[in-house]
PDB file of C-alpha atoms in Angstrom:
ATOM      1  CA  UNK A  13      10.910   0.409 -16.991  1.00 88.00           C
ATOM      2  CA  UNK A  14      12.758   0.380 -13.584  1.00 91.00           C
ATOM      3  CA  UNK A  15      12.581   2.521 -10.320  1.00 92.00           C
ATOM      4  CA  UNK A  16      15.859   4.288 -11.677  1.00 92.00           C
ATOM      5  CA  UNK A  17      14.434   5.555 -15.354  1.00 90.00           C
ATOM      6  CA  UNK A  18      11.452   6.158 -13.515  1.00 91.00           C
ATOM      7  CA  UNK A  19      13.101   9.214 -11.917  1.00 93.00           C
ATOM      8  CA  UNK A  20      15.278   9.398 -14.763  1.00 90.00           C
ATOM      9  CA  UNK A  21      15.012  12.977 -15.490  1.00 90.00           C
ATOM     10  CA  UNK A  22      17.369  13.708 -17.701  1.00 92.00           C
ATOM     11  CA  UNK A  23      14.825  13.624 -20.528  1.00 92.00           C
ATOM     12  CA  UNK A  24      11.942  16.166 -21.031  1.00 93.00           C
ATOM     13  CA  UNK A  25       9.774  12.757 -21.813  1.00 93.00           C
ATOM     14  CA  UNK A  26      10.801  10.936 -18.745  1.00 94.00           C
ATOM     15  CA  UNK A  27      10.293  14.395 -16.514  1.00 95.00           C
ATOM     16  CA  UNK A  28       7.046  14.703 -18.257  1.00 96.00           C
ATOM     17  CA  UNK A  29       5.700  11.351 -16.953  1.00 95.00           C
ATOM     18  CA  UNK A  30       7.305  11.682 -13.551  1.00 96.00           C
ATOM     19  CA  UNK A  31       5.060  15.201 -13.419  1.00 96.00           C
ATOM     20  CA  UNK A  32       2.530  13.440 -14.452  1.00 96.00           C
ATOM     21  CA  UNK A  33       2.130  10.695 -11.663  1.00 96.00           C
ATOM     22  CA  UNK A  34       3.376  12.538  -9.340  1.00 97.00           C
ATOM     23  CA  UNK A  35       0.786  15.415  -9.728  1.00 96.00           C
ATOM     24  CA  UNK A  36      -2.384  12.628  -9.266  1.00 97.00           C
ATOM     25  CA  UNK A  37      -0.756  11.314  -6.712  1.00 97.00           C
ATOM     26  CA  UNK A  38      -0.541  14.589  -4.889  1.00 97.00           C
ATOM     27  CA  UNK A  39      -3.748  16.124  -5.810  1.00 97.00           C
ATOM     28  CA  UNK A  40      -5.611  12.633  -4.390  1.00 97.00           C
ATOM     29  CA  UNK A  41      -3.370  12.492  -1.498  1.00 97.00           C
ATOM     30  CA  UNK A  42      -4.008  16.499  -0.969  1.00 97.00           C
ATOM     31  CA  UNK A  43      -7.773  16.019  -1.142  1.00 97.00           C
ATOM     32  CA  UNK A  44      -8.040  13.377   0.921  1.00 97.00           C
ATOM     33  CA  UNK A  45      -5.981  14.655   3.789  1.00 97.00           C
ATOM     34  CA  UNK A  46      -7.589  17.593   3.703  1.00 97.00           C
ATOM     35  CA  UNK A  47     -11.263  15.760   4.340  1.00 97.00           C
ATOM     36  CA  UNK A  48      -9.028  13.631   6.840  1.00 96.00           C
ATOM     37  CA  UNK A  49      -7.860  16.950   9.010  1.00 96.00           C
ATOM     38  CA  UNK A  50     -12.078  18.558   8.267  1.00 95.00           C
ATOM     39  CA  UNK A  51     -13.598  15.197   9.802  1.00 94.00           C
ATOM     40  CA  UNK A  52     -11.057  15.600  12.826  1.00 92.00           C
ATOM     41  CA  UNK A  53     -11.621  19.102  13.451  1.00 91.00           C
ATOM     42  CA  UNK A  54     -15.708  19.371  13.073  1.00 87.00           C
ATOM     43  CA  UNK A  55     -17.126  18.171  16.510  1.00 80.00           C
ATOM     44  CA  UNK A  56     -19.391  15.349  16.220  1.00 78.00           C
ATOM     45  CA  UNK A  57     -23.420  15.667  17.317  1.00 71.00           C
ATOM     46  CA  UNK A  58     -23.593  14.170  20.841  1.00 62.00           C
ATOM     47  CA  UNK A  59     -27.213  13.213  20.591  1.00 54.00           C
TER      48      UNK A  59
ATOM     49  CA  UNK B  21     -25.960   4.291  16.563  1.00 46.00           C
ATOM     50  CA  UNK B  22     -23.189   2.916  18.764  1.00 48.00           C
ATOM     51  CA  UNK B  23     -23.276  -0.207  17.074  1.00 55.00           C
ATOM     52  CA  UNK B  24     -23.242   0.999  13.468  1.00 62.00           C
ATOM     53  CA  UNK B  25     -20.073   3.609  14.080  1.00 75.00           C
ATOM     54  CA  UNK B  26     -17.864   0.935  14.523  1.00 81.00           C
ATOM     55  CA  UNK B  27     -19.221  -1.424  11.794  1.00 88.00           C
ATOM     56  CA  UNK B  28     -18.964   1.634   9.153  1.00 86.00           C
ATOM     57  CA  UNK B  29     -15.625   2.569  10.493  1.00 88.00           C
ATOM     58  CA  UNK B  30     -14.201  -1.194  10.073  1.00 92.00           C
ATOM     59  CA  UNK B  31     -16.013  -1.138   6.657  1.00 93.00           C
ATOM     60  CA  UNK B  32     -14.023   1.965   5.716  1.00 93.00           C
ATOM     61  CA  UNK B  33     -10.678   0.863   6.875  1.00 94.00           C
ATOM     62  CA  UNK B  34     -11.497  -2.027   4.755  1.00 95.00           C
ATOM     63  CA  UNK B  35     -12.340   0.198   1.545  1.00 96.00           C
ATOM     64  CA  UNK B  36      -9.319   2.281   1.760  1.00 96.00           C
ATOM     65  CA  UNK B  37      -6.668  -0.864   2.354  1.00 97.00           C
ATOM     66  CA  UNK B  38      -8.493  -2.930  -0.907  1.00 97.00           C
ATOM     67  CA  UNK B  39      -8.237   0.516  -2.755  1.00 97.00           C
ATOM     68  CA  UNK B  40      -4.464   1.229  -1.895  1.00 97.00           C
ATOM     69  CA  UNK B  41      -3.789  -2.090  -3.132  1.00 98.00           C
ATOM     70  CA  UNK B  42      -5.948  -1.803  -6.248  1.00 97.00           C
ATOM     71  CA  UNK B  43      -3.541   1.682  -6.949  1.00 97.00           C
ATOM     72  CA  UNK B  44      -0.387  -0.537  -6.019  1.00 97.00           C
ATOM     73  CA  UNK B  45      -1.245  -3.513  -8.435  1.00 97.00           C
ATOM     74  CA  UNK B  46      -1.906  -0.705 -11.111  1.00 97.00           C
ATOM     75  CA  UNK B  47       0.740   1.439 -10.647  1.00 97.00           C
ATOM     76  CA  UNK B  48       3.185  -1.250 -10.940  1.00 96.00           C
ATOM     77  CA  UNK B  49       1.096  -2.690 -14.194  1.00 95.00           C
ATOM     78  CA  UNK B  50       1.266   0.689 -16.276  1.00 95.00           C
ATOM     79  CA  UNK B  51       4.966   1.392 -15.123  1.00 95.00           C
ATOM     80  CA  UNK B  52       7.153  -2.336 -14.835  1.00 94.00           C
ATOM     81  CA  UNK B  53       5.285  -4.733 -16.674  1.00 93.00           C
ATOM     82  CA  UNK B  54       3.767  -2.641 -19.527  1.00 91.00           C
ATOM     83  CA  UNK B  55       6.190  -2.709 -22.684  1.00 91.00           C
ATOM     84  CA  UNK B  56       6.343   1.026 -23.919  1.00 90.00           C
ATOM     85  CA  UNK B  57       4.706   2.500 -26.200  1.00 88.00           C
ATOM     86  CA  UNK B  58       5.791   1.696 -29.951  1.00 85.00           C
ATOM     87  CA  UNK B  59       5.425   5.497 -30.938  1.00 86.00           C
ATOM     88  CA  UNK B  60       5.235   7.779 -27.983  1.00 88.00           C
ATOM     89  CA  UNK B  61       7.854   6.036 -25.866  1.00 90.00           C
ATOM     90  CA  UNK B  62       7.973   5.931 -22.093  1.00 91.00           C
ATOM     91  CA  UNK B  63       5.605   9.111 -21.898  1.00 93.00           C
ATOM     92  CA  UNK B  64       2.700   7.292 -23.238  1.00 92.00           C
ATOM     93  CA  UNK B  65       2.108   5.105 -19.612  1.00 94.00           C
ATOM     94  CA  UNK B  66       0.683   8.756 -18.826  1.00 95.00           C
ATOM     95  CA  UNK B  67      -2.268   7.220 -20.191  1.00 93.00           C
ATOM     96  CA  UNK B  68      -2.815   4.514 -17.760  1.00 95.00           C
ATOM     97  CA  UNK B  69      -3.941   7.541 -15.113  1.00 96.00           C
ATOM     98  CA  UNK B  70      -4.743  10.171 -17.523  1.00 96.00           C
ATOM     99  CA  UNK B  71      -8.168   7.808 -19.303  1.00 95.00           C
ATOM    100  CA  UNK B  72      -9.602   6.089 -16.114  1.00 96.00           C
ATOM    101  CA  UNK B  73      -9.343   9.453 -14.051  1.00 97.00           C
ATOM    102  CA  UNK B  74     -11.272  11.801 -17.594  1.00 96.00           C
ATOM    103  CA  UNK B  75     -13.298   8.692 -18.065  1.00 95.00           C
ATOM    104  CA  UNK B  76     -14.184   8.574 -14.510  1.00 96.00           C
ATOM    105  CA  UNK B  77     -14.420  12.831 -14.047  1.00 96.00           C
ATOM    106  CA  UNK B  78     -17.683  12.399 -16.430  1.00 96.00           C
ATOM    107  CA  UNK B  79     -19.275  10.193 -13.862  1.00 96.00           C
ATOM    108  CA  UNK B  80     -19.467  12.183 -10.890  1.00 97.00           C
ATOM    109  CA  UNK B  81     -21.395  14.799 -12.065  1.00 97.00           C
ATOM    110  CA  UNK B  82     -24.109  12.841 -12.551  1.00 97.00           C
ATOM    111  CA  UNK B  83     -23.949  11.807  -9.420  1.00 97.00           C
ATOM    112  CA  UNK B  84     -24.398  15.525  -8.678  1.00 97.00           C
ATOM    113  CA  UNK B  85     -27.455  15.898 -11.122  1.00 97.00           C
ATOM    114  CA  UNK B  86     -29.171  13.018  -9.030  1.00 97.00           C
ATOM    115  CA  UNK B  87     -28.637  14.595  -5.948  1.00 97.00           C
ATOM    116  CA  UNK B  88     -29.619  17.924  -7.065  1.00 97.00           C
ATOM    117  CA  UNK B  89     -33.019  17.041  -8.062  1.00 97.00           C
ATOM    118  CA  UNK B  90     -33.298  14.893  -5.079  1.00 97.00           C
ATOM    119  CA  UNK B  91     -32.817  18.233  -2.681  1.00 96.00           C
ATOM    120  CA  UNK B  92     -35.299  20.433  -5.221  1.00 96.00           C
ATOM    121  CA  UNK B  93     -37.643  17.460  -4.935  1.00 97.00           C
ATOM    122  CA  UNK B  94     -37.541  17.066  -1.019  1.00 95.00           C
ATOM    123  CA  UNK B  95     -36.735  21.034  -0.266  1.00 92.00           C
ATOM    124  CA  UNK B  96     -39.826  22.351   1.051  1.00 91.00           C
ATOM    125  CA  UNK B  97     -41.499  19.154   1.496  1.00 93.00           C
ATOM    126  CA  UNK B  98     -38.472  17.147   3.603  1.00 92.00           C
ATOM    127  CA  UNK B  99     -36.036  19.596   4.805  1.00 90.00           C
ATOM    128  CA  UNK B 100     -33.878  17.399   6.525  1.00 90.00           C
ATOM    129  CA  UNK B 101     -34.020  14.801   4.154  1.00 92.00           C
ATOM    130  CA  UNK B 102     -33.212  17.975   1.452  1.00 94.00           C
ATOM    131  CA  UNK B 103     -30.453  18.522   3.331  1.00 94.00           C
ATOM    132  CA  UNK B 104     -28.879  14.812   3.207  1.00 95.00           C
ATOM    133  CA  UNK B 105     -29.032  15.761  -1.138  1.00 96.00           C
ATOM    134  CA  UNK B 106     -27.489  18.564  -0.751  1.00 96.00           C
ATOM    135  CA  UNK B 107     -24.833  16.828   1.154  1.00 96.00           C
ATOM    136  CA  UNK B 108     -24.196  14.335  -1.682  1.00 97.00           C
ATOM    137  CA  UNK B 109     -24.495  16.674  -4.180  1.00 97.00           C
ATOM    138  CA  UNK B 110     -21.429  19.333  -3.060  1.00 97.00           C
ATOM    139  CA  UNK B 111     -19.151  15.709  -1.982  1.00 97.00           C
ATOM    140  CA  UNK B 112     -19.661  14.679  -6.139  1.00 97.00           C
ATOM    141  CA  UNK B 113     -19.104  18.647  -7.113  1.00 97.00           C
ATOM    142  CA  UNK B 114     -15.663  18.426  -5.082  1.00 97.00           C
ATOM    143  CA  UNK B 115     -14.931  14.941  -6.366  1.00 98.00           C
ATOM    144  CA  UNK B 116     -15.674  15.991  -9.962  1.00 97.00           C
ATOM    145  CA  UNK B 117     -13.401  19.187  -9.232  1.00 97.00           C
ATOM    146  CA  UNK B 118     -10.433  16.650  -8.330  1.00 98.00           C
ATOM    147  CA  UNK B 119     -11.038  14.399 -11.144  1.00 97.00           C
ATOM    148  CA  UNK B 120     -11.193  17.027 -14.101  1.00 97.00           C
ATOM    149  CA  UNK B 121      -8.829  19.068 -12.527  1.00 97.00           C
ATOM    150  CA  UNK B 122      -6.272  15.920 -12.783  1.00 97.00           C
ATOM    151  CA  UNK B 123      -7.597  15.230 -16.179  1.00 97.00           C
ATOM    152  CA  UNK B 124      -6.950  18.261 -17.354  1.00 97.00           C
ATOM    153  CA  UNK B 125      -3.338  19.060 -16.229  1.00 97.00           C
ATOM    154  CA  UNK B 126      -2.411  15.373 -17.170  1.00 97.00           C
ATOM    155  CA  UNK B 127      -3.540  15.958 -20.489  1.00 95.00           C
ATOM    156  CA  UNK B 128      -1.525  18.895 -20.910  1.00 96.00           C
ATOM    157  CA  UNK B 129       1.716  17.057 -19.409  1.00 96.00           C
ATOM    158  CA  UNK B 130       1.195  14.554 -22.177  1.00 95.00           C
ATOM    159  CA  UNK B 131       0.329  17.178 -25.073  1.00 94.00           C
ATOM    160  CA  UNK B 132       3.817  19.067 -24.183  1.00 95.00           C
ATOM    161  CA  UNK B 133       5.408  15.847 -25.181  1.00 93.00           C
ATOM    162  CA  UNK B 134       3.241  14.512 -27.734  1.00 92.00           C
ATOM    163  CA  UNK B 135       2.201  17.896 -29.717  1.00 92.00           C
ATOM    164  CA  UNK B 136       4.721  20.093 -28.600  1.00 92.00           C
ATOM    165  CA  UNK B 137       2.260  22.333 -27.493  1.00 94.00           C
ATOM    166  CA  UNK B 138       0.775  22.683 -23.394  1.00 95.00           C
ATOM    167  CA  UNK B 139      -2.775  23.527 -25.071  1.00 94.00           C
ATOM    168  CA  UNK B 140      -5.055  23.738 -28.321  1.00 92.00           C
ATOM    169  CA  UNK B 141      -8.243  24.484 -28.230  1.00 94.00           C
ATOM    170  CA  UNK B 142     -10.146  22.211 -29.722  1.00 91.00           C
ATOM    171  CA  UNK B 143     -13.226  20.713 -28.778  1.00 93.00           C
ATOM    172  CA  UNK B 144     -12.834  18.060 -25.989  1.00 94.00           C
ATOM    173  CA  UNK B 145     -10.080  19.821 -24.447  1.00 95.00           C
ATOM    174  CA  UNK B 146     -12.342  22.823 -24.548  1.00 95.00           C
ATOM    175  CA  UNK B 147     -15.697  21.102 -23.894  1.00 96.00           C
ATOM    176  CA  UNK B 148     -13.545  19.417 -20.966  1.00 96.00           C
ATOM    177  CA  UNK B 149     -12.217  22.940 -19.550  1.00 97.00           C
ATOM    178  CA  UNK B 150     -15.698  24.376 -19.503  1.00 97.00           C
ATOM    179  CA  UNK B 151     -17.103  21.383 -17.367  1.00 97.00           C
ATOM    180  CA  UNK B 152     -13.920  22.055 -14.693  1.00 97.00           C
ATOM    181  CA  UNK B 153     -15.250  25.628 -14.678  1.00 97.00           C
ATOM    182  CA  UNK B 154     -19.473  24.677 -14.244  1.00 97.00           C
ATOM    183  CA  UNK B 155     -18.058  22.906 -11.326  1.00 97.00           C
ATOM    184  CA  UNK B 156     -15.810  25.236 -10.189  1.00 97.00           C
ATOM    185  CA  UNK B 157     -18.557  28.003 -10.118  1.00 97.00           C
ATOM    186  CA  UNK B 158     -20.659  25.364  -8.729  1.00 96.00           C
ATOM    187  CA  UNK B 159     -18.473  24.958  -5.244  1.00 96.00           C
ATOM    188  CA  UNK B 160     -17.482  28.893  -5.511  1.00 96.00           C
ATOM    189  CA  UNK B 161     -21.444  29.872  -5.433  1.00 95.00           C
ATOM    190  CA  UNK B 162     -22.218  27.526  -2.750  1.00 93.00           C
ATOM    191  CA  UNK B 163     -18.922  29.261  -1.186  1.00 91.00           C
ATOM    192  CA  UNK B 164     -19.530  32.817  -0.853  1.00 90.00           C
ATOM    193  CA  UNK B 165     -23.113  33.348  -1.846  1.00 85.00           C
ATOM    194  CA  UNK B 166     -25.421  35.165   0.495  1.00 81.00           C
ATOM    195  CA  UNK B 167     -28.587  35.704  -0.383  1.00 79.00           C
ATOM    196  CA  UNK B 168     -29.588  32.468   2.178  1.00 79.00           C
ATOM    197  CA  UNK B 169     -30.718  29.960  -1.240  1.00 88.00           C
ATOM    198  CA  UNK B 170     -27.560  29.308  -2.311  1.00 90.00           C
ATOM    199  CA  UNK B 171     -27.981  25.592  -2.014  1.00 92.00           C
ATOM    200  CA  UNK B 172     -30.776  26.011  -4.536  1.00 94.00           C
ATOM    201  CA  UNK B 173     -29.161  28.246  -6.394  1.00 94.00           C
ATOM    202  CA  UNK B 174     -26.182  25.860  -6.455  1.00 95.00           C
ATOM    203  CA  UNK B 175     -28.657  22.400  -7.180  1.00 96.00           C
ATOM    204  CA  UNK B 176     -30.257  24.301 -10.054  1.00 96.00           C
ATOM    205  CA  UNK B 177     -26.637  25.398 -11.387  1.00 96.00           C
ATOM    206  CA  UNK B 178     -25.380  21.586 -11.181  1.00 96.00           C
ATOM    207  CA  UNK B 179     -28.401  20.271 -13.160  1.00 96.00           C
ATOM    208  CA  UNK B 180     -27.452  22.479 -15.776  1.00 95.00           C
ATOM    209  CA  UNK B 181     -23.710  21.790 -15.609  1.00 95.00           C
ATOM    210  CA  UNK B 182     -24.061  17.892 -15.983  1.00 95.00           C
ATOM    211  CA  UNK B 183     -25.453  18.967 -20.002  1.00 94.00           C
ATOM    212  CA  UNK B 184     -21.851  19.421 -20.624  1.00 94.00           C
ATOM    213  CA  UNK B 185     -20.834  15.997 -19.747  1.00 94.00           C
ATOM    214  CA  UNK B 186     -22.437  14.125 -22.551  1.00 95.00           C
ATOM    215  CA  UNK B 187     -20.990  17.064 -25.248  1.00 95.00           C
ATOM    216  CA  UNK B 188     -17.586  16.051 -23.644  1.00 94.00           C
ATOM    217  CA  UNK B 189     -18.250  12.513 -24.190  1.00 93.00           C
ATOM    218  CA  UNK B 190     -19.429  13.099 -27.734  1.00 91.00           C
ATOM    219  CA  UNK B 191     -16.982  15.948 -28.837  1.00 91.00           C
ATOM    220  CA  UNK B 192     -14.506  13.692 -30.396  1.00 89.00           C
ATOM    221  CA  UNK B 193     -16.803  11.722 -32.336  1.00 88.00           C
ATOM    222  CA  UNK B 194     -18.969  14.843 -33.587  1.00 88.00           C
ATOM    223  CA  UNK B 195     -15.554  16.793 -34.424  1.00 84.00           C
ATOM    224  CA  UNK B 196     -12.253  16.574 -35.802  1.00 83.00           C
ATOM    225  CA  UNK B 197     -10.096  17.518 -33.003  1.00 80.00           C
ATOM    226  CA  UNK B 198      -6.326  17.311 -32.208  1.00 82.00           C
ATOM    227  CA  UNK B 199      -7.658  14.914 -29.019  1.00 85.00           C
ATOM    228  CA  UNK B 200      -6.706  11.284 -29.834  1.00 83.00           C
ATOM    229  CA  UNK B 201      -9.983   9.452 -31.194  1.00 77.00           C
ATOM    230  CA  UNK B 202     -11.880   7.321 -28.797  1.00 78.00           C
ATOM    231  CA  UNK B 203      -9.826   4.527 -27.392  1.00 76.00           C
ATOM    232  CA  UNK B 204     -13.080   2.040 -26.921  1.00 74.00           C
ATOM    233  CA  UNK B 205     -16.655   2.170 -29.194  1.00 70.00           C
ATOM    234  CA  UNK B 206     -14.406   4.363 -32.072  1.00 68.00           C
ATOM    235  CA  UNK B 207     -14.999   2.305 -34.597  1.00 70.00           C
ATOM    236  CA  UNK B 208     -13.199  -0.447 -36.478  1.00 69.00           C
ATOM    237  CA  UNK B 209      -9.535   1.169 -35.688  1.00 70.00           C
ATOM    238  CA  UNK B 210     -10.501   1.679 -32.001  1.00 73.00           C
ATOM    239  CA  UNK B 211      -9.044  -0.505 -28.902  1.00 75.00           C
ATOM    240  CA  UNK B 212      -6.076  -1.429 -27.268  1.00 80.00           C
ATOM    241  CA  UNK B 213      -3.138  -3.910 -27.650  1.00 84.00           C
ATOM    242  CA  UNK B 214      -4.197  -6.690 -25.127  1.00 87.00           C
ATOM    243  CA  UNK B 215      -0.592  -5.888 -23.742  1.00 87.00           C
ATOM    244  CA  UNK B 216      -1.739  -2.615 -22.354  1.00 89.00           C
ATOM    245  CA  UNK B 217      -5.305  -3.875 -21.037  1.00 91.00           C
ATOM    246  CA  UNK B 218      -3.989  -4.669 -17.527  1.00 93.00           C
ATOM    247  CA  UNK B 219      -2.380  -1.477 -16.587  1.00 93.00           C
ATOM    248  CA  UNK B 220      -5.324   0.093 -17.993  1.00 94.00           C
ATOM    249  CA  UNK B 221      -8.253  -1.774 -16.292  1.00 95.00           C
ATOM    250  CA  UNK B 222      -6.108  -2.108 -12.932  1.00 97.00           C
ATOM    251  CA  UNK B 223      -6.063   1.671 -12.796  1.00 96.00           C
ATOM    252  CA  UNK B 224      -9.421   2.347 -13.521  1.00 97.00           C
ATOM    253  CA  UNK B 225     -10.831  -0.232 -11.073  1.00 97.00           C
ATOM    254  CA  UNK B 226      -8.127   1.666  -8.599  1.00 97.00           C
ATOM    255  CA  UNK B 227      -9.328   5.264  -9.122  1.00 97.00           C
ATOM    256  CA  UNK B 228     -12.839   4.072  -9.142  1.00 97.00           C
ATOM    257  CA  UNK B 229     -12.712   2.315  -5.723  1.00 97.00           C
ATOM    258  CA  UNK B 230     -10.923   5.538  -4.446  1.00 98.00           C
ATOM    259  CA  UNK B 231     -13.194   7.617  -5.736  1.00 97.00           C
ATOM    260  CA  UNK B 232     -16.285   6.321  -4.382  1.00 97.00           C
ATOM    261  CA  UNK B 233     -14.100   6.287  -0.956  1.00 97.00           C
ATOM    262  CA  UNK B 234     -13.586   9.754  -1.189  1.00 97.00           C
ATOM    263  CA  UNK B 235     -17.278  10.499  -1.789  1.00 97.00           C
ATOM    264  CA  UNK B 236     -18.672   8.939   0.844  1.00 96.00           C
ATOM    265  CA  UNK B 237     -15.854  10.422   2.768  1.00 96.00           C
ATOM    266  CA  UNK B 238     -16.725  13.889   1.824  1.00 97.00           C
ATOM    267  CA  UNK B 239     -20.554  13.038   2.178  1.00 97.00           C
ATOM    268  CA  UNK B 240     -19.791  11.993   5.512  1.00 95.00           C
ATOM    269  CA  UNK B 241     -18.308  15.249   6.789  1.00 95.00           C
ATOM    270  CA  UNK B 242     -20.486  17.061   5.470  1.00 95.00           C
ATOM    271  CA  UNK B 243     -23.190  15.678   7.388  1.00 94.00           C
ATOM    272  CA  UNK B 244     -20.939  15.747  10.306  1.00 93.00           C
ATOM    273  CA  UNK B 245     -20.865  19.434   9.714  1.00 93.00           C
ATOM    274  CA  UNK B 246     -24.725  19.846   8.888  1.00 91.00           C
ATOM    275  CA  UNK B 247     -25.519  18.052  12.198  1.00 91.00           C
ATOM    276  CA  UNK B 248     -22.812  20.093  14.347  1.00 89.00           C
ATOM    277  CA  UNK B 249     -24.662  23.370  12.843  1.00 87.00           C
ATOM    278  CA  UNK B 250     -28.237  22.043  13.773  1.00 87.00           C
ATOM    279  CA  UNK B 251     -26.354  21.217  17.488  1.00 86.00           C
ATOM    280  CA  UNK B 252     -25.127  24.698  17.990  1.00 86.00           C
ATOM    281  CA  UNK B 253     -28.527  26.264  16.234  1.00 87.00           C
ATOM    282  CA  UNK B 254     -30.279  24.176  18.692  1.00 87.00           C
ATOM    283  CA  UNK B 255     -28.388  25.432  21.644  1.00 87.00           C
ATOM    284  CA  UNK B 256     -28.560  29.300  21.025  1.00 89.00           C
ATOM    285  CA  UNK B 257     -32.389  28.680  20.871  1.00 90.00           C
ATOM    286  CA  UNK B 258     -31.781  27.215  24.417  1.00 88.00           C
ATOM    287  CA  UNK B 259     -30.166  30.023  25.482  1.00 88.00           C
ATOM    288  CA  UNK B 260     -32.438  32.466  23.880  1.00 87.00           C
ATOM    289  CA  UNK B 261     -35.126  30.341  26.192  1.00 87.00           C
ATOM    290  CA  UNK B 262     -33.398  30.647  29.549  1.00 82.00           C
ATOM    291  CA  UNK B 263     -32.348  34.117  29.165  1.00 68.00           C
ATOM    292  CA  UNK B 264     -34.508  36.020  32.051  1.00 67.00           C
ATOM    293  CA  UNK B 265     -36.935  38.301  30.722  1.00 59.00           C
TER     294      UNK B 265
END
C-alpha cells in the first residue's frame, strides 16, 4: 500500500480503513490535548 | 521537590518521543510493509489498531479495580493517601473510556465492510458495549453526583464494573458469536501469518507505551487539581481566621 491508496477513497473499503485510523488517531490526539490544555490551566500548589 | 520536577519532566519528554516513534514504526508496519489481507483486502490492516487497542481496553480497568480498593482500604484510615487512589483510579476510568470507546467504533468500521452490517449483537460486541457503559456511568457518577461520597460511590461502582472484563475476554470462547474467534490461545486454528506479526506487535507495544503515558498524565493532573483544591480550602480557612470578630 502507498500514501496515495491510502487516501484512496474511491472505495467504501479503502474509506472504511482511512475512518478507521483516522478516528484513533483523533480520539488519542483529542484526549491527550485535552489533559495537555487541563495541566496548563489548573494552578500548581506553591508549597 | 525542585529537583525531582525537572527529572520527571525530562523523563516524560522522553516517554512521549520513544512512544511517537513506537506509533511511527507501527503505523508504517501495518500500512507499507504488511502484504494485504488474502480475504478481506486492504480493510483488514484495521486490525493492526483495532486488537492491541480492545486487547489493551481490558487492562485498564483493572488498573481501576486496584485503585479502588486501595482508596476503600486507606479512606477513613489515610485520607490523603485515599485520595492519591482515587486519583489513579478516575485517570484508568478515562483511559479505559478512550480505549473501548476506540475499540468499539473500530470494530464497527470493520464490520460495515466485513459483514455488511454496522452492528449485531452478539456476545463480545455486547459484553464489550456494556463495559464502555460501567465506565461511562463510572466517570458520569463521579461527575455530577452530590450527595458528598461520590468517590466511594464511584470506587465501589468500578470494583463491580471490572467483573465484566473477564466475561469480555471469555465471551468468544464460551459462545458462538459473529466476533472473529480468538486470534492467540484459540486453539489449534488460532494465530497469525508470521507476515502480519510485526505490524501487529509494533502497534501494540505503541498503544501500550502511550497508554501508560496518558495515565500517568491524567494521574498527574489530577493530583495537580486535588492539591490546588486543598490550597484554596486551606486559604478560605485563613480567611475565615483573620476575619475580625
Amino acid at each position: 500500500m502507498t500514501w496515495q491508496s491510502f487516501f484512496d477513497t474511491s472505495t467504501m473499503a479503502h474509506r472504511h480503513l482511512l475512518a478507521a485510523y483516522a478516528t484513533v488517531l483523533v480520539v488519542q490526539a483529542g484526549y491527550f490535548g485535552w489533559i495537555a490544555w487541563n495541566w496548563f490551566h489548573t494552578k500548581e500548589r506553591r508549597y | 521537590m525542585e529537583q525531582r520536577t525537572p527529572t520527571l519532566r525530562n523523563v516524560a519528554w522522553l516517554w512521549f518521543g520513544i512512544a511517537i516513534a513506537v506509533l511511527v514504526v507501527g503505523f508504517r508496519q501495518a500500512i507499507f510493509l504488511t502484504p494485504a489481507d488474502a480475504a478481506q483486502g486492504d480493510v483488514g490492516r484495521i486490525f493492526y489498531y483495532h486488537v492491541p487497542i480492545a486487547m489493551l481496553s481490558l487492562l485498564f480497568p483493572y488498573i481501576n479495580f486496584a485503585a479502588s480498593l486501595t482508596y476503600l482500604f486507606w479512606r477513613s484510615r489515610d485520607p490523603l493517601k485515599a485520595l492519591t487512589a482515587d486519583a489513579l483510579a478516575l485517570a484508568s476510568a478515562e483511559v479505559a473510556v478512550v480505549y473501548s470507546s476506540i475499540c468499539l467504533v473500530t470494530g464497527m468500521i470493520w464490520g460495515r465492510v466485513a459483514w455488511n452490517i454496522w452492528w449485531t449483537w452478539d456476545a463480545r460486541l455486547t459484553s464489550m458495549l456494556i463495559l464502555w457503559l460501567l465506565y461511562v456511568s463510572y466517570l458520569m457518577l463521579r461527575r455530577f453526583s452530590s450527595t458528598g461520597q461520590s468517590q466511594t460511590l464511584a470506587a465501589v461502582l468500578g470494583i463491580f464494573a471490572a467483573v465484566d472484563v473477564p466475561i469480555v475476554y471469555m465471551s468468544i470462547r464460551w459462545w458462538r458469536t459473529q466476533h472473529p474467534a480468538p486470534v492467540f490461545g484459540g486453539g489449534a486454528n488460532s494465530g497469525m501469518d508470521k507476515s502480519m506479526l510485526p505490524g501487529f506487535f509494533w502497534n501494540l507495544a505503541g498503544w501500550a507505551i502511550w497508554g501508560v503515558l496518558i495515565l500517568l498524565f491524567r494521574f498527574a493532573l489530577e493530583r495537580r487539581r486535588q492539591l490546588a483544591e486543598q490550597e484554596a480550602a486551606l486559604h478560605a480557612i485563613e480567611a475565615s481566621l483573620e476575619t475580625p470578630q
